[in-house]
mmCIF file of C-alpha atoms in Angstrom:
data_model
loop_
_atom_site.group_PDB
_atom_site.id
_atom_site.type_symbol
_atom_site.label_atom_id
_atom_site.label_comp_id
_atom_site.label_asym_id
_atom_site.label_seq_id
_atom_site.Cartn_x
_atom_site.Cartn_y
_atom_site.Cartn_z
ATOM 1 C CA UNK A 898 -11.313 35.672 2.069
ATOM 2 C CA UNK A 899 -8.837 32.792 2.175
ATOM 3 C CA UNK A 900 -5.248 33.580 3.060
ATOM 4 C CA UNK A 901 -3.115 34.515 0.078
ATOM 5 C CA UNK A 902 -0.318 32.085 0.996
ATOM 6 C CA UNK A 903 -2.728 29.115 0.935
ATOM 7 C CA UNK A 904 -4.113 30.117 -2.460
ATOM 8 C CA UNK A 905 -0.631 30.605 -3.904
ATOM 9 C CA UNK A 906 0.487 27.234 -2.532
ATOM 10 C CA UNK A 907 -2.630 25.587 -3.980
ATOM 11 C CA UNK A 908 -1.861 26.897 -7.455
ATOM 12 C CA UNK A 909 1.834 25.997 -7.253
ATOM 13 C CA UNK A 910 1.171 22.450 -6.064
ATOM 14 C CA UNK A 911 -1.503 21.881 -8.727
ATOM 15 C CA UNK A 912 0.805 23.217 -11.435
ATOM 16 C CA UNK A 913 3.668 20.959 -10.333
ATOM 17 C CA UNK A 914 1.421 17.906 -9.967
ATOM 18 C CA UNK A 915 2.124 17.598 -6.223
ATOM 19 C CA UNK A 916 -1.318 16.282 -5.293
ATOM 20 C CA UNK A 917 -0.387 15.469 -1.685
ATOM 21 C CA UNK A 918 0.520 19.099 -1.002
ATOM 22 C CA UNK A 919 -2.489 20.251 -3.032
ATOM 23 C CA UNK A 920 -4.854 18.173 -0.888
ATOM 24 C CA UNK A 921 -3.281 19.336 2.355
ATOM 25 C CA UNK A 922 -3.532 22.996 1.325
ATOM 26 C CA UNK A 923 -7.118 22.505 0.190
ATOM 27 C CA UNK A 924 -7.985 20.904 3.525
ATOM 28 C CA UNK A 925 -6.353 23.856 5.322
ATOM 29 C CA UNK A 926 -8.491 26.209 3.258
ATOM 30 C CA UNK A 927 -11.656 24.266 4.115
ATOM 31 C CA UNK A 928 -10.767 24.289 7.823
ATOM 32 C CA UNK A 929 -10.167 28.035 7.723
ATOM 33 C CA UNK A 930 -13.542 28.671 6.070
ATOM 34 C CA UNK A 931 -15.287 26.532 8.699
ATOM 35 C CA UNK A 932 -13.649 28.553 11.481
ATOM 36 C CA UNK A 933 -15.136 31.665 9.852
ATOM 37 C CA UNK A 934 -18.570 29.953 9.901
ATOM 38 C CA UNK A 935 -18.620 29.883 6.084
ATOM 39 C CA UNK A 936 -20.093 26.379 6.248
ATOM 40 C CA UNK A 937 -21.829 26.388 2.863
ATOM 41 C CA UNK A 938 -18.593 27.328 1.094
ATOM 42 C CA UNK A 939 -16.630 24.801 3.179
ATOM 43 C CA UNK A 940 -19.101 22.055 2.292
ATOM 44 C CA UNK A 941 -18.894 22.895 -1.418
ATOM 45 C CA UNK A 942 -15.091 22.924 -1.311
ATOM 46 C CA UNK A 943 -15.038 19.608 0.528
ATOM 47 C CA UNK A 944 -17.449 18.036 -1.967
ATOM 48 C CA UNK A 945 -15.335 19.279 -4.872
ATOM 49 C CA UNK A 946 -12.133 17.980 -3.279
ATOM 50 C CA UNK A 947 -13.552 14.515 -2.676
ATOM 51 C CA UNK A 948 -15.509 14.236 -5.905
ATOM 52 C CA UNK A 949 -14.397 11.503 -8.289
ATOM 53 C CA UNK A 950 -11.639 9.243 -7.029
ATOM 54 C CA UNK A 951 -11.666 9.189 -3.249
ATOM 55 C CA UNK A 952 -8.307 7.521 -2.763
ATOM 56 C CA UNK A 953 -6.005 9.120 -5.272
ATOM 57 C CA UNK A 954 -5.320 10.756 -8.588
ATOM 58 C CA UNK A 955 -3.653 9.551 -11.754
ATOM 59 C CA UNK A 956 -0.497 11.261 -12.987
ATOM 60 C CA UNK A 957 -0.858 11.933 -16.695
ATOM 61 C CA UNK A 958 2.155 12.479 -18.903
ATOM 62 C CA UNK A 959 2.250 15.049 -21.701
ATOM 63 C CA UNK A 960 1.225 12.315 -24.104
ATOM 64 C CA UNK A 961 -2.572 12.380 -24.306
ATOM 65 C CA UNK A 962 -4.296 9.439 -22.641
ATOM 66 C CA UNK A 963 -1.096 7.983 -21.181
ATOM 67 C CA UNK A 964 -1.523 7.354 -17.456
ATOM 68 C CA UNK A 965 1.679 6.117 -15.880
ATOM 69 C CA UNK A 966 1.150 6.337 -12.147
ATOM 70 C CA UNK A 967 -1.663 6.524 -9.655
ATOM 71 C CA UNK A 968 -1.040 8.757 -6.663
ATOM 72 C CA UNK A 969 -2.644 7.496 -3.470
ATOM 73 C CA UNK A 970 -3.026 9.701 -0.418
ATOM 74 C CA UNK A 971 -1.315 7.533 2.248
ATOM 75 C CA UNK A 972 -3.523 7.018 5.285
ATOM 76 C CA UNK A 973 -2.124 3.835 6.811
ATOM 77 C CA UNK A 974 0.275 4.263 9.727
ATOM 78 C CA UNK A 975 2.937 1.771 10.751
ATOM 79 C CA UNK A 976 1.639 1.643 14.317
ATOM 80 C CA UNK A 977 -1.777 0.571 12.964
ATOM 81 C CA UNK A 978 -0.303 -2.560 11.380
ATOM 82 C CA UNK A 979 0.379 -5.850 13.128
ATOM 83 C CA UNK A 980 4.007 -6.547 12.308
ATOM 84 C CA UNK A 981 6.711 -8.851 13.568
ATOM 85 C CA UNK A 982 8.931 -6.827 15.931
ATOM 86 C CA UNK A 983 11.933 -7.395 13.644
ATOM 87 C CA UNK A 984 10.088 -6.011 10.623
ATOM 88 C CA UNK A 985 8.866 -3.049 12.675
ATOM 89 C CA UNK A 986 12.420 -2.279 13.806
ATOM 90 C CA UNK A 987 13.748 -2.419 10.235
ATOM 91 C CA UNK A 988 10.982 -0.105 8.974
ATOM 92 C CA UNK A 989 11.577 2.411 11.774
ATOM 93 C CA UNK A 990 15.306 2.417 11.043
ATOM 94 C CA UNK A 991 14.591 2.886 7.333
ATOM 95 C CA UNK A 992 12.369 5.942 7.882
ATOM 96 C CA UNK A 993 14.846 7.408 10.384
ATOM 97 C CA UNK A 994 17.572 7.308 7.735
ATOM 98 C CA UNK A 995 15.479 9.537 5.473
ATOM 99 C CA UNK A 996 14.413 11.889 8.241
ATOM 100 C CA UNK A 997 18.080 12.372 9.223
ATOM 101 C CA UNK A 998 19.544 12.269 5.738
ATOM 102 C CA UNK A 999 21.627 15.421 6.282
ATOM 103 C CA UNK A 1000 23.533 13.766 9.104
ATOM 104 C CA UNK A 1001 24.200 10.658 7.009
ATOM 105 C CA UNK A 1002 25.419 12.729 4.076
ATOM 106 C CA UNK A 1003 27.790 14.668 6.296
ATOM 107 C CA UNK A 1004 29.560 11.316 6.656
ATOM 108 C CA UNK A 1005 29.327 10.511 2.959
ATOM 109 C CA UNK A 1006 26.529 7.940 3.414
ATOM 110 C CA UNK A 1007 23.162 7.803 1.618
ATOM 111 C CA UNK A 1008 19.962 6.360 3.148
ATOM 112 C CA UNK A 1009 18.692 3.044 1.857
ATOM 113 C CA UNK A 1010 15.901 3.503 -0.669
ATOM 114 C CA UNK A 1011 14.901 0.077 -2.022
ATOM 115 C CA UNK A 1012 12.576 -2.393 -0.283
ATOM 116 C CA UNK A 1013 11.328 -5.764 -1.544
ATOM 117 C CA UNK A 1014 8.241 -7.213 0.160
ATOM 118 C CA UNK A 1015 7.436 -10.866 -0.453
ATOM 119 C CA UNK A 1016 4.801 -13.267 0.795
ATOM 120 C CA UNK A 1017 1.296 -14.660 0.246
ATOM 121 C CA UNK A 1018 -1.446 -12.236 -0.868
ATOM 122 C CA UNK A 1019 -3.551 -10.427 1.707
ATOM 123 C CA UNK A 1020 -0.897 -10.061 4.395
ATOM 124 C CA UNK A 1021 -0.171 -6.350 4.365
ATOM 125 C CA UNK A 1022 2.458 -5.714 1.692
ATOM 126 C CA UNK A 1023 0.552 -2.821 0.119
ATOM 127 C CA UNK A 1024 -0.513 -1.480 3.521
ATOM 128 C CA UNK A 1025 3.094 -1.479 4.728
ATOM 129 C CA UNK A 1026 4.267 0.344 1.601
ATOM 130 C CA UNK A 1027 1.595 2.986 2.145
ATOM 131 C CA UNK A 1028 2.478 3.292 5.838
ATOM 132 C CA UNK A 1029 6.156 3.826 5.003
ATOM 133 C CA UNK A 1030 5.188 6.599 2.582
ATOM 134 C CA UNK A 1031 3.072 8.142 5.334
ATOM 135 C CA UNK A 1032 5.947 7.969 7.829
ATOM 136 C CA UNK A 1033 8.302 9.574 5.314
ATOM 137 C CA UNK A 1034 5.636 12.186 4.431
ATOM 138 C CA UNK A 1035 6.282 11.417 0.765
ATOM 139 C CA UNK A 1036 3.806 11.182 -2.132
ATOM 140 C CA UNK A 1037 2.860 7.557 -2.794
ATOM 141 C CA UNK A 1038 2.867 6.564 -6.487
ATOM 142 C CA UNK A 1039 1.532 3.193 -7.616
ATOM 143 C CA UNK A 1040 2.698 1.955 -11.021
ATOM 144 C CA UNK A 1041 -0.192 1.240 -13.397
ATOM 145 C CA UNK A 1042 0.804 -1.882 -15.287
ATOM 146 C CA UNK A 1043 -2.098 -1.708 -17.719
ATOM 147 C CA UNK A 1044 -0.567 1.476 -19.150
ATOM 148 C CA UNK A 1045 3.122 0.762 -18.564
ATOM 149 C CA UNK A 1046 3.163 -2.558 -20.407
ATOM 150 C CA UNK A 1047 2.512 -1.852 -24.081
ATOM 151 C CA UNK A 1048 1.226 -4.163 -26.778
ATOM 152 C CA UNK A 1049 4.714 -3.906 -28.271
ATOM 153 C CA UNK A 1050 7.373 -4.683 -25.705
ATOM 154 C CA UNK A 1051 9.618 -1.977 -27.085
ATOM 155 C CA UNK A 1052 7.011 0.525 -25.859
ATOM 156 C CA UNK A 1053 7.264 -0.842 -22.331
ATOM 157 C CA UNK A 1054 10.908 0.170 -21.935
ATOM 158 C CA UNK A 1055 10.054 3.667 -23.192
ATOM 159 C CA UNK A 1056 7.172 3.998 -20.745
ATOM 160 C CA UNK A 1057 9.342 2.777 -17.891
ATOM 161 C CA UNK A 1058 11.865 5.451 -18.827
ATOM 162 C CA UNK A 1059 9.150 8.124 -18.677
ATOM 163 C CA UNK A 1060 7.986 6.854 -15.298
ATOM 164 C CA UNK A 1061 11.455 7.002 -13.796
ATOM 165 C CA UNK A 1062 12.178 10.385 -15.370
ATOM 166 C CA UNK A 1063 9.099 11.780 -13.627
ATOM 167 C CA UNK A 1064 9.731 10.335 -10.161
ATOM 168 C CA UNK A 1065 13.323 11.619 -10.194
ATOM 169 C CA UNK A 1066 11.951 15.151 -10.008
ATOM 170 C CA UNK A 1067 10.719 14.795 -6.421
ATOM 171 C CA UNK A 1068 10.953 13.016 -3.093
ATOM 172 C CA UNK A 1069 8.449 10.170 -3.330
ATOM 173 C CA UNK A 1070 7.685 6.480 -2.869
ATOM 174 C CA UNK A 1071 7.316 4.461 -6.087
ATOM 175 C CA UNK A 1072 5.352 1.252 -5.518
ATOM 176 C CA UNK A 1073 5.375 -1.780 -7.814
ATOM 177 C CA UNK A 1074 2.699 -4.273 -6.766
ATOM 178 C CA UNK A 1075 2.948 -7.807 -8.193
ATOM 179 C CA UNK A 1076 6.498 -6.967 -9.218
ATOM 180 C CA UNK A 1077 7.005 -10.379 -10.780
ATOM 181 C CA UNK A 1078 4.824 -9.078 -13.642
ATOM 182 C CA UNK A 1079 7.819 -7.202 -15.064
ATOM 183 C CA UNK A 1080 10.700 -8.433 -12.912
ATOM 184 C CA UNK A 1081 10.685 -12.007 -14.187
ATOM 185 C CA UNK A 1082 13.671 -14.311 -14.236
ATOM 186 C CA UNK A 1083 15.630 -13.640 -17.419
ATOM 187 C CA UNK A 1084 16.745 -17.246 -17.536
ATOM 188 C CA UNK A 1085 13.160 -18.416 -18.139
ATOM 189 C CA UNK A 1086 13.292 -20.118 -21.527
ATOM 190 C CA UNK A 1087 9.591 -19.381 -22.112
ATOM 191 C CA UNK A 1088 10.183 -15.632 -22.149
ATOM 192 C CA UNK A 1089 11.184 -13.697 -25.258
ATOM 193 C CA UNK A 1090 14.320 -11.660 -25.741
ATOM 194 C CA UNK A 1091 12.182 -8.499 -25.541
ATOM 195 C CA UNK A 1092 10.976 -9.377 -22.028
ATOM 196 C CA UNK A 1093 14.564 -9.956 -20.969
ATOM 197 C CA UNK A 1094 15.559 -6.541 -22.336
ATOM 198 C CA UNK A 1095 12.673 -4.934 -20.426
ATOM 199 C CA UNK A 1096 13.876 -6.537 -17.188
ATOM 200 C CA UNK A 1097 17.417 -5.342 -17.877
ATOM 201 C CA UNK A 1098 16.117 -1.825 -18.566
ATOM 202 C CA UNK A 1099 14.063 -1.870 -15.361
ATOM 203 C CA UNK A 1100 17.012 -2.921 -13.216
ATOM 204 C CA UNK A 1101 19.216 -0.262 -14.804
ATOM 205 C CA UNK A 1102 16.604 2.420 -14.089
ATOM 206 C CA UNK A 1103 16.322 1.310 -10.455
ATOM 207 C CA UNK A 1104 20.110 1.501 -10.092
ATOM 208 C CA UNK A 1105 20.103 5.082 -11.358
ATOM 209 C CA UNK A 1106 17.425 6.379 -8.991
ATOM 210 C CA UNK A 1107 18.615 8.904 -6.398
ATOM 211 C CA UNK A 1108 18.190 7.968 -2.742
ATOM 212 C CA UNK A 1109 15.334 10.432 -2.256
ATOM 213 C CA UNK A 1110 13.177 8.209 -4.487
ATOM 214 C CA UNK A 1111 12.112 5.201 -2.424
ATOM 215 C CA UNK A 1112 11.240 2.116 -4.477
ATOM 216 C CA UNK A 1113 9.039 -0.488 -2.791
ATOM 217 C CA UNK A 1114 8.117 -3.660 -4.651
ATOM 218 C CA UNK A 1115 5.730 -6.419 -3.617
ATOM 219 C CA UNK A 1116 5.541 -9.947 -4.960
ATOM 220 C CA UNK A 1117 3.241 -12.861 -4.179
ATOM 221 C CA UNK A 1118 5.601 -15.110 -6.158
ATOM 222 C CA UNK A 1119 9.179 -14.133 -5.271
ATOM 223 C CA UNK A 1120 10.455 -17.350 -6.834
ATOM 224 C CA UNK A 1121 9.632 -15.844 -10.252
ATOM 225 C CA UNK A 1122 11.830 -12.791 -9.739
ATOM 226 C CA UNK A 1123 15.100 -12.441 -11.579
ATOM 227 C CA UNK A 1124 18.086 -13.159 -9.333
ATOM 228 C CA UNK A 1125 19.518 -9.738 -10.144
ATOM 229 C CA UNK A 1126 16.339 -8.149 -8.767
ATOM 230 C CA UNK A 1127 17.080 -9.437 -5.291
ATOM 231 C CA UNK A 1128 20.540 -7.866 -5.286
ATOM 232 C CA UNK A 1129 19.098 -4.416 -6.041
ATOM 233 C CA UNK A 1130 17.138 -4.209 -2.793
ATOM 234 C CA UNK A 1131 18.914 -3.348 0.436
ATOM 235 C CA UNK A 1132 15.849 -4.326 2.501
ATOM 236 C CA UNK A 1133 14.081 -7.642 1.867
ATOM 237 C CA UNK A 1134 11.120 -8.511 4.071
ATOM 238 C CA UNK A 1135 8.891 -11.579 4.119
ATOM 239 C CA UNK A 1136 5.281 -10.854 5.089
ATOM 240 C CA UNK A 1137 4.057 -14.143 6.548
ATOM 241 C CA UNK A 1138 0.549 -15.377 7.232
ATOM 242 C CA UNK A 1139 -0.688 -14.324 10.696
ATOM 243 C CA UNK A 1140 -0.232 -16.747 13.565
ATOM 244 C CA UNK A 1141 -2.686 -17.175 16.432
ATOM 245 C CA UNK A 1142 -1.166 -14.312 18.420
ATOM 246 C CA UNK A 1143 -1.441 -11.956 15.431
ATOM 247 C CA UNK A 1144 -5.066 -12.918 14.828
ATOM 248 C CA UNK A 1145 -5.998 -12.356 18.473
ATOM 249 C CA UNK A 1146 -4.320 -8.966 18.432
ATOM 250 C CA UNK A 1147 -6.168 -7.981 15.258
ATOM 251 C CA UNK A 1148 -9.548 -9.032 16.710
ATOM 252 C CA UNK A 1149 -8.886 -7.181 19.980
ATOM 253 C CA UNK A 1150 -7.957 -4.013 18.076
ATOM 254 C CA UNK A 1151 -11.025 -4.373 15.859
ATOM 255 C CA UNK A 1152 -13.363 -4.733 18.828
ATOM 256 C CA UNK A 1153 -11.806 -1.736 20.523
ATOM 257 C CA UNK A 1154 -12.022 0.395 17.387
ATOM 258 C CA UNK A 1155 -15.613 -0.500 16.495
ATOM 259 C CA UNK A 1156 -16.956 -0.942 20.054
ATOM 260 C CA UNK A 1157 -18.654 -4.200 19.103
ATOM 261 C CA UNK A 1158 -18.743 -6.759 21.901
ATOM 262 C CA UNK A 1159 -18.130 -10.165 20.320
ATOM 263 C CA UNK A 1160 -18.883 -11.816 23.687
ATOM 264 C CA UNK A 1161 -17.030 -14.872 22.387
ATOM 265 C CA UNK A 1162 -13.770 -16.521 23.420
ATOM 266 C CA UNK A 1163 -11.089 -14.874 21.251
ATOM 267 C CA UNK A 1164 -8.891 -17.985 21.497
ATOM 268 C CA UNK A 1165 -11.616 -20.092 19.889
ATOM 269 C CA UNK A 1166 -12.109 -17.565 17.096
ATOM 270 C CA UNK A 1167 -8.338 -17.360 16.469
ATOM 271 C CA UNK A 1168 -8.061 -21.156 16.317
ATOM 272 C CA UNK A 1169 -10.694 -21.216 13.551
ATOM 273 C CA UNK A 1170 -8.925 -18.463 11.604
ATOM 274 C CA UNK A 1171 -5.435 -19.977 11.604
ATOM 275 C CA UNK A 1172 -4.358 -20.423 8.004
ATOM 276 C CA UNK A 1173 -6.261 -17.370 6.794
ATOM 277 C CA UNK A 1174 -4.600 -14.160 5.640
ATOM 278 C CA UNK A 1175 -4.914 -10.795 7.384
ATOM 279 C CA UNK A 1176 -7.290 -9.692 4.610
ATOM 280 C CA UNK A 1177 -9.523 -12.698 5.275
ATOM 281 C CA UNK A 1178 -9.456 -12.089 9.032
ATOM 282 C CA UNK A 1179 -10.469 -8.494 8.342
ATOM 283 C CA UNK A 1180 -13.332 -9.658 6.101
ATOM 284 C CA UNK A 1181 -14.523 -11.982 8.873
ATOM 285 C CA UNK A 1182 -14.555 -9.166 11.446
ATOM 286 C CA UNK A 1183 -16.220 -6.681 9.094
ATOM 287 C CA UNK A 1184 -18.957 -9.246 8.359
ATOM 288 C CA UNK A 1185 -19.663 -9.413 12.089
ATOM 289 C CA UNK A 1186 -19.722 -5.628 12.344
ATOM 290 C CA UNK A 1187 -22.093 -5.384 9.386
ATOM 291 C CA UNK A 1188 -24.593 -7.805 10.942
ATOM 292 C CA UNK A 1189 -24.209 -6.241 14.402
ATOM 293 C CA UNK A 1190 -25.150 -2.862 12.947
ATOM 294 C CA UNK A 1191 -28.144 -4.214 11.007
ATOM 295 C CA UNK A 1192 -29.398 -6.352 13.908
ATOM 296 C CA UNK A 1193 -28.552 -3.742 16.572
ATOM 297 C CA UNK A 1194 -26.373 -6.154 18.536
ATOM 298 C CA UNK A 1195 -23.320 -3.981 19.246
ATOM 299 C CA UNK A 1196 -23.430 -4.922 22.933
ATOM 300 C CA UNK A 1197 -23.690 -8.662 22.376
ATOM 301 C CA UNK A 1198 -22.764 -10.117 18.989
ATOM 302 C CA UNK A 1199 -22.164 -13.656 20.231
ATOM 303 C CA UNK A 1200 -24.855 -15.256 18.054
ATOM 304 C CA UNK A 1201 -23.515 -13.423 15.012
ATOM 305 C CA UNK A 1202 -19.948 -14.598 15.683
ATOM 306 C CA UNK A 1203 -21.147 -18.188 16.064
ATOM 307 C CA UNK A 1204 -23.046 -17.960 12.775
ATOM 308 C CA UNK A 1205 -20.047 -16.472 10.935
ATOM 309 C CA UNK A 1206 -17.812 -19.256 12.240
ATOM 310 C CA UNK A 1207 -20.243 -21.814 10.778
ATOM 311 C CA UNK A 1208 -20.177 -19.981 7.453
ATOM 312 C CA UNK A 1209 -16.385 -20.017 7.628
ATOM 313 C CA UNK A 1210 -16.435 -23.812 7.922
ATOM 314 C CA UNK A 1211 -18.645 -24.074 4.817
ATOM 315 C CA UNK A 1212 -16.190 -21.884 2.920
ATOM 316 C CA UNK A 1213 -13.294 -24.020 4.160
ATOM 317 C CA UNK A 1214 -15.030 -27.215 2.983
ATOM 318 C CA UNK A 1215 -15.647 -25.732 -0.486
ATOM 319 C CA UNK A 1216 -12.005 -24.712 -0.812
ATOM 320 C CA UNK A 1217 -10.942 -28.182 0.299
ATOM 321 C CA UNK A 1218 -13.092 -29.811 -2.409
ATOM 322 C CA UNK A 1219 -11.613 -27.496 -5.049
ATOM 323 C CA UNK A 1220 -8.086 -28.318 -3.898
ATOM 324 C CA UNK A 1221 -8.762 -32.052 -4.049
ATOM 325 C CA UNK A 1222 -10.055 -31.711 -7.622
ATOM 326 C CA UNK A 1223 -6.919 -29.823 -8.633
ATOM 327 C CA UNK A 1224 -4.708 -32.495 -7.074
#
C-alpha cells in the first residue's frame, strides 16, 4: 500500500491545480511501487501519468472551455544551454535572488521578477525561460494566445485579468512567447484604440504582480514592442545567433551525448553552419544521428556528415533564390 502522506499530497496538489507537485508525487509513488516489485501496478501508473499530453497540462478556468495557460514540466537546465558568460552570470544572479529572498527582504529589498528576452527565432529564448523555471523550482506557465485574445478586444483585457489573478495565487514563472503579439507599440497609427487599451491593461497587470511571480517574455521583433514595455523589465537579454565557437561547442556536446563519431573536422562543419540558428544546428545534428542509427554508422558517420553538408548547401541556395525574389 502506498504511503498515506504521498496519497494525501497527490489529492491536495490535484485539487489546487499544482501539476508540478502532482507529477512529482505521482513519480514518487511509482518509484515506491517498483521498489516493492509491484511492477505491473507501477507500469499502469506510469502509463496513466504520461497518457495524453507528454509535456504539460492546460490550466482551465471555472468558465467552461476557457483555457488560459499551459503548464509545462520544465526539463531544461541552465548548464545544458550554450550561453554567453554574461547572460549566464545574470541568470545565476537572478535565481539566487529568489532562493535567498528572505535575506533580501530582511533589508527591505525584493528580488527582480521580470525578464525580457529578445533576438532571432530559434536561439534559445523559450529554452532559457524553461531552464530558469527549473532552477527556481517553480511551475512554468505558458500563455495561450489563441484563448487569451478574444474576437472582441474587450474580452482580451478580461481574460488577461483572469490570467494574472490566477498566477498571483502561487510562486510560478509566467511565460509570454512572441510578446509583441499583445505588447505592441501604442503609438502605431495602424492599431485601434482597443489594442492600445489592452496594452495599457497588460502593463498595469505586470506592475501589480508580486515578486514571487516571475514574468518572462520573448520577442523575435523587439522593435515592435511598446516603449513602456521595456521599462517594466529589470532584466533585458539579447539572444544572438551562435558564432563559430558556440556551434563547435554544441556539436561537441551532441557527439558526447549521443556517442556518434562524426569523424569529420568540427571546424569545417562549424564554418558551414555560421549564420544558422541554434535550432537549425540542432536539426542538422539530429539528421546525422537519425541516419547513423538507420545505417548503423555510430562509429563512423563521416559519409553521412558529408552528405548532410551537401544538402545544407542546396537548402542555402533555395533560400538565397527566395530572398532575391523578395528583393
